[in-house]
Short mmCIF file of C-alpha atoms in Angstrom, two decimals:
data_model
loop_
_atom_site.label_atom_id
_atom_site.label_comp_id
_atom_site.label_asym_id
_atom_site.label_seq_id
_atom_site.Cartn_x
_atom_site.Cartn_y
_atom_site.Cartn_z
CA UNK R 5 -107.26 -87.90 89.32
CA UNK R 6 -104.55 -85.95 87.53
CA UNK R 7 -101.16 -88.26 86.91
CA UNK R 8 -98.73 -86.04 85.74
CA UNK R 9 -96.94 -83.52 87.59
CA UNK R 10 -98.39 -79.82 87.50
CA UNK R 11 -95.29 -77.97 86.88
CA UNK R 12 -93.56 -77.96 83.29
CA UNK R 13 -90.35 -78.92 85.15
CA UNK R 14 -91.25 -81.77 86.86
CA UNK R 15 -92.84 -83.06 84.03
CA UNK R 16 -89.91 -83.15 81.57
CA UNK R 17 -87.56 -84.76 83.58
CA UNK R 18 -90.51 -87.49 84.24
CA UNK R 19 -90.39 -87.78 80.72
CA UNK R 20 -86.41 -87.88 80.00
CA UNK R 21 -86.38 -90.50 83.15
CA UNK R 22 -89.53 -92.34 81.19
CA UNK R 23 -87.38 -92.68 77.82
CA UNK R 24 -84.09 -93.12 79.45
CA UNK R 25 -85.86 -96.59 81.31
CA UNK R 26 -87.57 -97.18 77.77
CA UNK R 27 -84.58 -97.26 76.13
CA UNK R 28 -82.78 -98.92 78.86
CA UNK R 29 -85.42 -102.04 78.48
CA UNK R 30 -85.04 -102.31 74.85
CA UNK R 31 -81.57 -102.80 75.23
CA UNK R 32 -81.89 -104.84 78.00
CA UNK R 33 -84.24 -107.40 75.46
CA UNK R 34 -82.53 -106.88 72.35
CA UNK R 35 -79.33 -108.15 74.69
CA UNK R 36 -81.21 -111.02 76.91
CA UNK R 37 -82.26 -112.11 73.02
CA UNK R 38 -79.28 -112.11 71.65
CA UNK R 39 -77.22 -113.65 74.42
CA UNK R 40 -80.28 -116.86 74.30
CA UNK R 41 -79.84 -117.19 69.89
CA UNK R 42 -75.74 -117.48 70.97
CA UNK R 43 -76.72 -119.47 73.94
CA UNK R 44 -78.87 -121.84 72.12
CA UNK R 45 -75.76 -121.86 68.96
CA UNK R 46 -73.22 -122.49 71.36
CA UNK R 47 -75.37 -125.42 72.84
CA UNK R 48 -76.60 -126.70 69.64
CA UNK R 49 -72.80 -126.35 68.33
CA UNK R 50 -71.27 -128.32 71.22
CA UNK R 51 -74.44 -131.24 72.12
CA UNK R 52 -73.98 -131.93 68.24
CA UNK R 53 -70.15 -131.89 68.07
CA UNK R 54 -69.93 -134.42 70.88
CA UNK R 55 -72.95 -136.45 69.19
CA UNK R 56 -71.33 -136.81 65.85
CA UNK R 57 -68.35 -137.38 68.02
CA UNK R 58 -69.82 -140.40 69.91
CA UNK R 59 -71.79 -141.77 67.20
CA UNK R 60 -68.06 -141.87 65.42
CA UNK R 61 -66.24 -143.32 67.88
CA UNK R 62 -68.94 -146.01 69.73
CA UNK R 63 -68.94 -148.37 67.04
CA UNK R 64 -65.46 -148.93 67.48
CA UNK R 65 -65.43 -150.16 71.46
CA UNK R 66 -66.49 -152.88 72.81
CA UNK R 67 -69.30 -153.43 75.61
CA UNK R 68 -66.44 -152.58 78.75
CA UNK R 69 -65.07 -149.71 76.98
CA UNK R 70 -68.62 -148.45 76.44
CA UNK R 71 -69.75 -148.99 79.81
CA UNK R 72 -66.05 -147.03 80.83
CA UNK R 73 -67.09 -144.39 78.57
CA UNK R 74 -70.71 -143.97 79.70
CA UNK R 75 -69.12 -144.04 83.38
CA UNK R 76 -66.22 -142.02 82.96
CA UNK R 77 -68.06 -138.28 84.33
CA UNK R 78 -70.32 -138.49 86.78
CA UNK R 79 -70.49 -135.00 88.01
CA UNK R 80 -73.98 -133.88 87.95
CA UNK R 81 -72.94 -130.33 86.64
CA UNK R 82 -71.18 -131.26 83.43
CA UNK R 83 -72.54 -133.39 80.20
CA UNK R 84 -73.32 -136.83 80.36
CA UNK R 85 -73.51 -139.62 78.11
CA UNK R 86 -75.82 -142.70 79.29
CA UNK R 87 -76.94 -145.86 77.73
CA UNK R 88 -80.88 -146.86 76.54
CA UNK R 89 -80.64 -149.45 79.78
CA UNK R 90 -80.44 -147.14 82.52
CA UNK R 91 -84.07 -145.23 83.97
CA UNK R 92 -84.53 -142.88 80.86
CA UNK R 93 -87.93 -140.00 82.29
CA UNK R 94 -90.63 -140.98 79.85
CA UNK R 95 -91.66 -137.07 79.65
CA UNK R 96 -91.70 -135.25 76.33
CA UNK R 97 -90.33 -131.48 77.72
CA UNK R 98 -92.52 -128.84 76.28
CA UNK R 99 -91.18 -125.68 77.42
CA UNK R 100 -89.30 -123.17 75.10
CA UNK R 101 -85.77 -124.26 75.61
CA UNK R 102 -86.14 -128.27 74.87
CA UNK R 103 -88.56 -127.79 71.72
CA UNK R 104 -85.99 -124.55 70.65
CA UNK R 105 -82.60 -127.50 70.95
CA UNK R 106 -84.96 -130.57 69.23
CA UNK R 107 -85.64 -127.97 66.10
CA UNK R 108 -81.99 -126.81 65.83
CA UNK R 109 -80.15 -130.08 66.89
CA UNK R 110 -82.40 -132.10 64.15
CA UNK R 111 -81.31 -129.24 61.60
CA UNK R 112 -77.70 -129.66 62.35
CA UNK R 113 -77.55 -133.50 63.06
CA UNK R 114 -79.23 -133.39 59.61
CA UNK R 115 -81.59 -136.21 61.26
CA UNK R 116 -84.37 -136.36 64.43
CA UNK R 117 -83.44 -136.58 68.59
CA UNK R 118 -85.55 -137.34 71.03
CA UNK R 119 -85.65 -135.32 74.19
CA UNK R 120 -86.85 -136.97 77.82
CA UNK R 121 -87.44 -134.93 81.05
CA UNK R 122 -88.37 -135.24 84.54
CA UNK R 123 -91.30 -132.95 84.14
CA UNK R 124 -91.83 -128.57 85.22
CA UNK R 125 -90.33 -127.75 87.69
CA UNK R 126 -88.42 -130.42 87.96
CA UNK R 127 -84.06 -129.77 88.37
CA UNK R 128 -83.35 -132.99 86.56
CA UNK R 129 -81.53 -132.97 82.96
CA UNK R 130 -82.30 -132.33 79.38
CA UNK R 131 -81.84 -136.25 77.77
CA UNK R 132 -80.93 -136.03 74.07
CA UNK R 133 -81.46 -139.42 72.53
CA UNK R 134 -79.58 -140.54 69.06
CA UNK R 135 -78.48 -143.67 67.63
CA UNK R 136 -74.99 -144.87 67.50
CA UNK R 137 -73.20 -148.33 66.26
CA UNK R 138 -77.07 -149.71 66.02
CA UNK R 139 -78.38 -148.33 69.55
CA UNK R 140 -80.02 -146.01 71.55
CA UNK R 141 -77.85 -143.74 73.96
CA UNK R 142 -79.05 -140.67 75.98
CA UNK R 143 -76.43 -137.18 76.29
CA UNK R 144 -78.20 -135.53 79.55
CA UNK R 145 -77.75 -131.85 79.90
CA UNK R 146 -77.44 -130.24 82.90
CA UNK R 147 -79.81 -127.81 84.25
CA UNK R 148 -77.52 -124.63 84.48
CA UNK R 149 -76.62 -124.91 80.74
CA UNK R 150 -80.55 -124.48 80.01
CA UNK R 151 -80.58 -120.72 80.11
CA UNK R 152 -77.46 -118.10 79.46
CA UNK R 153 -75.50 -116.62 82.26
CA UNK R 154 -76.90 -113.47 84.25
CA UNK R 155 -76.13 -110.30 83.61
CA UNK R 156 -72.70 -109.62 85.75
CA UNK R 157 -74.05 -106.81 89.03
CA UNK R 158 -70.78 -104.62 87.38
CA UNK R 159 -72.84 -104.44 84.56
CA UNK R 160 -76.21 -103.22 86.17
CA UNK R 161 -74.36 -100.52 88.16
CA UNK R 162 -73.23 -98.95 85.76
CA UNK R 163 -76.21 -99.17 84.13
CA UNK R 164 -78.25 -96.99 86.87
CA UNK R 165 -75.19 -94.86 86.77
CA UNK R 166 -75.35 -93.90 83.75
CA UNK R 167 -79.65 -93.49 84.25
CA UNK R 168 -78.17 -90.95 87.24
CA UNK R 169 -76.08 -88.70 84.90
CA UNK R 170 -78.40 -88.56 82.33
CA UNK R 171 -81.02 -87.12 84.83
CA UNK R 172 -78.71 -84.96 86.72
CA UNK R 173 -77.99 -83.50 83.10
CA UNK R 174 -81.55 -83.40 81.87
CA UNK R 175 -82.19 -81.59 85.54
CA UNK R 176 -79.21 -79.05 84.72
CA UNK R 177 -80.81 -78.82 81.39
CA UNK R 178 -84.55 -78.21 81.92
CA UNK R 179 -83.63 -76.22 84.82
CA UNK R 180 -81.78 -73.87 82.32
CA UNK R 181 -85.77 -73.53 80.34
CA UNK R 182 -87.64 -73.22 83.55
CA UNK R 183 -85.42 -70.80 85.68
CA UNK R 184 -86.05 -67.75 82.50
CA UNK R 185 -89.71 -69.10 82.42
CA UNK R 186 -90.44 -69.10 85.64
CA UNK R 187 -88.85 -65.59 86.05
CA UNK R 188 -90.90 -64.46 83.11
CA UNK R 189 -93.98 -65.55 84.34
CA UNK R 190 -93.40 -63.68 88.54
CA UNK R 191 -92.47 -60.84 85.87
CA UNK R 192 -96.28 -61.06 83.62
CA UNK R 193 -98.22 -61.93 86.61
CA UNK R 194 -96.47 -58.61 88.67
CA UNK R 195 -97.56 -56.68 85.46
CA UNK R 196 -101.66 -58.11 85.85
CA UNK R 197 -100.99 -56.56 89.62
CA UNK R 198 -100.62 -53.40 88.65
CA UNK R 199 -97.21 -53.35 89.34
CA UNK R 200 -95.14 -53.87 86.53
CA UNK R 201 -91.53 -55.05 85.44
CA UNK R 202 -89.07 -55.88 83.01
CA UNK R 203 -87.38 -59.51 82.52
CA UNK R 204 -83.62 -59.96 81.92
CA UNK R 205 -84.02 -62.30 78.69
CA UNK R 206 -82.00 -65.40 79.02
CA UNK R 207 -82.89 -69.16 78.12
CA UNK R 208 -83.21 -70.87 74.94
CA UNK R 209 -83.88 -68.51 71.97
CA UNK R 210 -87.50 -68.82 72.20
CA UNK R 211 -87.77 -67.98 75.10
CA UNK R 212 -85.49 -64.82 75.20
CA UNK R 213 -87.66 -63.76 72.56
CA UNK R 214 -90.70 -63.89 74.27
CA UNK R 215 -89.23 -62.22 77.97
CA UNK R 216 -88.31 -59.27 74.99
CA UNK R 217 -91.61 -58.82 73.45
CA UNK R 218 -93.02 -58.50 76.73
CA UNK R 219 -90.55 -55.76 77.86
CA UNK R 220 -91.57 -54.18 74.45
CA UNK R 221 -94.95 -55.16 75.30
CA UNK R 222 -94.45 -52.82 79.10
CA UNK R 223 -92.87 -49.65 77.35
CA UNK R 224 -95.74 -49.58 74.33
CA UNK R 225 -98.44 -49.32 77.49
CA UNK R 226 -96.81 -47.06 79.70
CA UNK R 227 -96.16 -45.02 76.50
CA UNK R 228 -99.84 -45.14 76.49
CA UNK R 229 -100.44 -45.17 80.41
CA UNK R 230 -98.37 -41.53 80.11
CA UNK R 231 -100.22 -40.21 76.91
CA UNK R 232 -103.64 -41.10 78.64
CA UNK R 233 -102.65 -39.10 82.14
CA UNK R 234 -101.16 -36.12 79.98
CA UNK R 235 -104.45 -36.02 78.66
CA UNK R 236 -106.75 -36.50 81.30
CA UNK R 237 -104.87 -34.39 83.25
CA UNK R 238 -105.02 -31.39 80.57
CA UNK R 239 -108.52 -32.24 80.20
CA UNK R 240 -109.44 -31.41 83.81
CA UNK R 241 -106.83 -28.69 84.06
CA UNK R 242 -108.45 -26.60 81.23
CA UNK R 243 -111.90 -27.42 81.91
CA UNK R 244 -111.03 -25.44 85.64
CA UNK R 245 -110.87 -22.07 83.52
CA UNK R 246 -114.17 -22.01 81.79
CA UNK R 247 -116.12 -23.56 84.91
CA UNK R 248 -114.48 -19.73 86.91
CA UNK R 249 -115.14 -18.39 84.29
CA UNK R 250 -118.85 -19.56 84.17
CA UNK R 251 -119.38 -19.12 88.12
CA UNK R 252 -118.74 -15.42 87.74
CA UNK R 253 -121.25 -15.06 85.04
CA UNK R 254 -123.56 -16.86 86.76
CA UNK R 255 -123.10 -14.30 89.34
CA UNK R 256 -124.61 -11.56 87.21
CA UNK R 257 -127.95 -13.46 86.32
CA UNK R 258 -130.58 -11.72 87.24
CA UNK R 259 -133.44 -14.43 87.39
CA UNK R 260 -132.85 -16.48 90.43
CA UNK R 261 -133.99 -19.66 89.04
CA UNK R 262 -131.98 -19.87 86.51
CA UNK R 263 -128.80 -18.87 88.22
CA UNK R 264 -129.72 -21.63 90.60
CA UNK R 265 -130.37 -24.17 87.43
CA UNK R 266 -127.43 -22.98 86.38
CA UNK R 267 -124.90 -23.37 89.28
CA UNK R 268 -126.35 -27.05 89.98
CA UNK R 269 -124.55 -28.00 86.28
CA UNK R 270 -121.87 -26.32 87.71
CA UNK R 271 -121.35 -28.52 90.43
CA UNK R 272 -121.87 -31.07 88.63
CA UNK R 273 -119.15 -30.17 86.02
CA UNK R 274 -116.92 -29.12 88.64
CA UNK R 275 -117.88 -33.14 90.90
CA UNK R 276 -116.90 -35.08 87.41
CA UNK R 277 -113.54 -33.01 87.43
CA UNK R 278 -112.82 -33.74 90.57
CA UNK R 279 -113.38 -37.18 90.57
CA UNK R 280 -111.17 -37.49 87.12
CA UNK R 281 -108.42 -35.71 89.18
CA UNK R 282 -108.75 -37.96 92.20
CA UNK R 283 -108.78 -41.09 89.87
CA UNK R 284 -105.38 -39.98 88.48
CA UNK R 285 -104.05 -39.66 91.90
CA UNK R 286 -104.55 -42.20 92.77
CA UNK R 287 -103.17 -44.38 90.25
CA UNK R 288 -100.10 -41.75 90.83
CA UNK R 289 -100.04 -42.59 94.26
CA UNK R 290 -100.09 -46.04 94.76
CA UNK R 291 -97.11 -46.75 92.56
CA UNK R 292 -95.39 -45.65 95.56
CA UNK R 293 -94.59 -47.39 98.46
CA UNK R 294 -96.73 -45.08 101.70
CA UNK R 295 -95.52 -44.48 105.15
CA UNK R 296 -97.15 -46.64 108.10
CA UNK R 297 -99.64 -43.95 109.59
CA UNK R 298 -102.12 -44.43 112.81
CA UNK R 299 -105.49 -45.13 111.33
CA UNK R 300 -107.02 -43.90 114.00
CA UNK R 301 -105.91 -41.23 114.84
CA UNK R 302 -106.23 -40.07 110.97
CA UNK R 303 -109.79 -41.39 110.48
CA UNK R 304 -110.61 -39.30 113.79
CA UNK R 305 -109.56 -35.63 112.28
CA UNK R 306 -111.35 -36.64 108.56
CA UNK R 307 -114.54 -37.12 110.22
CA UNK R 308 -114.21 -33.91 112.50
CA UNK R 309 -113.54 -32.28 108.87
CA UNK R 310 -117.21 -34.13 107.54
CA UNK R 311 -118.92 -32.96 110.89
CA UNK R 312 -117.96 -29.62 110.77
CA UNK R 313 -119.24 -29.09 107.00
CA UNK R 314 -121.96 -30.33 108.65
CA UNK R 315 -122.90 -33.37 107.61
CA UNK R 316 -124.64 -36.22 109.69
CA UNK R 317 -121.62 -38.72 110.10
CA UNK R 318 -120.52 -40.82 113.60
CA UNK R 319 -117.22 -42.73 114.27
CA UNK R 320 -116.00 -45.47 116.50
CA UNK R 321 -113.40 -47.75 117.11
CA UNK R 322 -112.40 -50.37 118.60
CA UNK R 323 -109.55 -50.75 121.06
CA UNK R 324 -107.77 -53.00 119.74
CA UNK R 325 -107.48 -51.21 115.87
CA UNK R 326 -106.53 -47.93 117.30
CA UNK R 327 -103.21 -49.56 118.07
CA UNK R 328 -102.40 -50.72 114.82
CA UNK R 329 -101.02 -48.72 111.69
CA UNK R 330 -101.76 -49.07 108.53
CA UNK R 331 -99.31 -48.55 105.04
CA UNK R 332 -101.59 -45.23 103.53
CA UNK R 333 -101.09 -41.72 103.18
CA UNK R 334 -103.42 -39.10 104.63
CA UNK R 335 -104.47 -37.55 100.96
CA UNK R 336 -105.17 -40.93 100.37
CA UNK R 337 -107.25 -42.02 103.60
CA UNK R 338 -109.30 -37.93 102.83
CA UNK R 339 -109.30 -39.15 99.03
CA UNK R 340 -110.94 -42.57 99.93
CA UNK R 341 -112.73 -41.44 103.26
CA UNK R 342 -115.24 -38.48 101.07
CA UNK R 343 -115.77 -40.89 98.18
CA UNK R 344 -117.34 -43.05 99.92
CA UNK R 345 -119.00 -40.42 102.51
CA UNK R 346 -120.34 -38.26 99.71
CA UNK R 347 -121.83 -41.32 98.17
CA UNK R 348 -123.30 -42.59 101.37
CA UNK R 349 -125.27 -39.26 101.75
CA UNK R 350 -125.76 -38.95 97.55
CA UNK R 351 -127.05 -42.27 96.85
CA UNK R 352 -127.73 -44.14 100.37
CA UNK R 353 -129.63 -41.65 103.28
CA UNK R 354 -127.85 -40.10 106.88
CA UNK R 355 -126.72 -40.60 109.62
CA UNK R 356 -123.30 -41.93 107.62
CA UNK R 357 -121.68 -44.17 110.51
CA UNK R 358 -117.75 -44.92 110.47
CA UNK R 359 -115.96 -47.83 112.50
CA UNK R 360 -113.00 -49.39 112.56
CA UNK R 361 -112.33 -52.60 114.26
CA UNK R 362 -109.38 -55.33 114.24
CA UNK R 363 -110.97 -58.58 112.51
CA UNK R 364 -107.95 -59.91 112.76
CA UNK R 365 -104.44 -60.13 114.43
CA UNK R 366 -102.98 -59.54 110.52
CA UNK R 367 -106.02 -57.22 109.21
CA UNK R 368 -107.71 -54.12 110.42
CA UNK R 369 -110.97 -53.14 108.66
CA UNK R 370 -112.53 -50.00 108.51
CA UNK R 371 -116.51 -50.06 107.85
CA UNK R 372 -118.13 -46.97 106.15
CA UNK R 373 -121.89 -47.76 106.05
CA UNK R 374 -125.63 -45.68 104.87
CA UNK R 375 -129.51 -45.86 105.66
CA UNK R 376 -130.39 -45.88 102.10
CA UNK R 377 -131.28 -48.71 99.64
CA UNK R 378 -127.98 -50.18 99.28
CA UNK R 379 -126.87 -52.17 95.93
CA UNK R 380 -128.40 -55.24 94.50
CA UNK R 381 -125.88 -58.49 94.47
CA UNK R 382 -125.68 -58.48 91.27
CA UNK R 383 -124.64 -54.99 90.43
CA UNK R 384 -122.00 -54.95 93.38
CA UNK R 385 -118.76 -55.95 91.55
CA UNK R 386 -119.62 -54.11 88.85
CA UNK R 387 -119.87 -50.64 91.17
CA UNK R 388 -116.05 -51.22 92.16
CA UNK R 389 -115.11 -50.98 88.37
CA UNK R 390 -114.39 -47.47 86.69
CA UNK R 391 -116.70 -45.28 85.16
CA UNK R 392 -119.85 -47.86 85.72
CA UNK R 393 -122.78 -46.36 86.15
CA UNK R 394 -125.54 -49.14 87.78
CA UNK R 395 -128.18 -46.49 87.40
CA UNK R 396 -128.69 -44.21 84.70
CA UNK R 397 -130.42 -41.22 86.50
CA UNK R 398 -126.81 -40.87 88.52
CA UNK R 399 -125.08 -39.95 85.07
CA UNK R 400 -126.99 -36.50 85.28
CA UNK R 401 -126.08 -35.78 88.67
CA UNK R 402 -122.54 -35.52 88.48
CA UNK R 403 -121.10 -38.69 88.32
CA UNK R 404 -118.90 -40.42 86.17
CA UNK R 405 -118.73 -44.19 88.15
CA UNK R 406 -115.52 -43.17 89.50
CA UNK R 407 -115.77 -43.09 93.22
CA UNK R 408 -115.73 -46.84 94.27
CA UNK R 409 -113.14 -47.11 91.57
CA UNK R 410 -111.24 -44.68 93.26
CA UNK R 411 -111.33 -46.73 97.21
CA UNK R 412 -110.70 -49.99 95.38
CA UNK R 413 -107.61 -48.75 93.83
CA UNK R 414 -106.07 -46.45 97.30
CA UNK R 415 -106.99 -49.99 99.63
CA UNK R 416 -105.49 -52.19 96.56
CA UNK R 417 -102.14 -50.16 96.38
CA UNK R 418 -102.14 -50.38 100.62
CA UNK R 419 -102.37 -54.71 99.82
CA UNK R 420 -105.74 -54.33 100.86
CA UNK R 421 -109.60 -55.08 99.51
CA UNK R 422 -112.89 -53.65 99.05
CA UNK R 423 -116.23 -55.90 99.69
CA UNK R 424 -119.08 -54.23 99.34
CA UNK R 425 -122.63 -56.20 101.09
CA UNK R 426 -126.00 -55.00 102.69
CA UNK R 427 -125.62 -53.82 106.61
CA UNK R 428 -127.99 -54.66 109.60
CA UNK R 429 -131.57 -52.96 108.92
CA UNK R 430 -130.47 -51.80 105.52
CA UNK R 431 -128.37 -49.77 103.46
CA UNK R 432 -125.22 -50.38 102.05
CA UNK R 433 -122.12 -51.81 104.07
CA UNK R 434 -118.49 -50.56 102.47
CA UNK R 435 -115.72 -52.67 104.03
CA UNK R 436 -112.02 -51.59 103.27
CA UNK R 437 -109.52 -54.64 104.91
CA UNK R 438 -106.43 -53.27 105.75
CA UNK R 439 -103.24 -55.42 106.48
CA UNK R 440 -102.44 -54.36 109.69
CA UNK R 441 -98.90 -53.29 111.07
CA UNK R 442 -98.80 -53.15 115.13
CA UNK R 443 -97.69 -49.74 116.55
#
């Protein structure tokens, strides 16, 4: 079981409260110890002074005067003088106050003193015996004098208000530290999700420095990303011209077999270039929000285009899904569907079945399945990565492993996700889940 709270703010406030509480407990302990020592010293001086005074007075008094003196104060809450002839408790007290008082009085008077008490839990006074005029006398110390008076309520109230004020001040300081850290954490999380954003440096020096380094890292990443875009875009653009010239020269070859082989190689090269360009375009379009699109109508148009090309593609749409919109551009939908159908026909087996259904009130799902061998469970996560080749033979067939990566990037930009599964009866089922927007 986790005892500490999860957040930094709560842990810091808890630390401040713990430190203040320990400090106050230590302060109370020192105050109590000092009050006990002071009370013991005052009691010893008071009782010892009374004993010395009585030891000097009693020898000069006759019997009647002594009796009158012992009966002069009968208040049970004040110090009383009693002769040894009265009923004196027989029990020797063993509680801490009595032991310390006996030791201190013996040292103060220079002679041992006798203590008697009615017993533990009894509210009787503490009988302190001493010798005067050759007789034993007893001073009875009432119970209220055994311990110092409790701390006044005003002191507890002041300490409580002080603790509340300290917690408030600590909360303000923690907020000034944790707030910038939380905003920096949100910016880092957004960067990891692909929507990088800078953060304003604020808070303590270390937090400001961390925010500045985050912003510098974003600038460096953006520069490297722009350089990569320019390099890939320039490379794919420059390859188009040699490919066009190659096709012209192929047309001039007299050997049909050589022409067919070279034409297949040219097609493979052009397909790879097209995938690279599609990957770049999907990356650029993912940074821009797309307006809602009637997915069923746009999907029907794309399937009809593939049918016109002679491809075995069928489509089914549920009535509920036909009334939903999805935030995706027509160009991205075309790239997405082209990659899925091309993969299904090239690496799977016809026919290709496209279906659109409403899985829940908030999710519309597009399924594209084929009837081929599918993808092994252990290879499905890797198949969605860019430039991943789960089958080395695909690298010689005009593929660079970007088809499903393009699909995943487009769907992620729409706020959805892609899952690969085995279709009923065999084949690969690619499920694209989009946030549904009612029409």
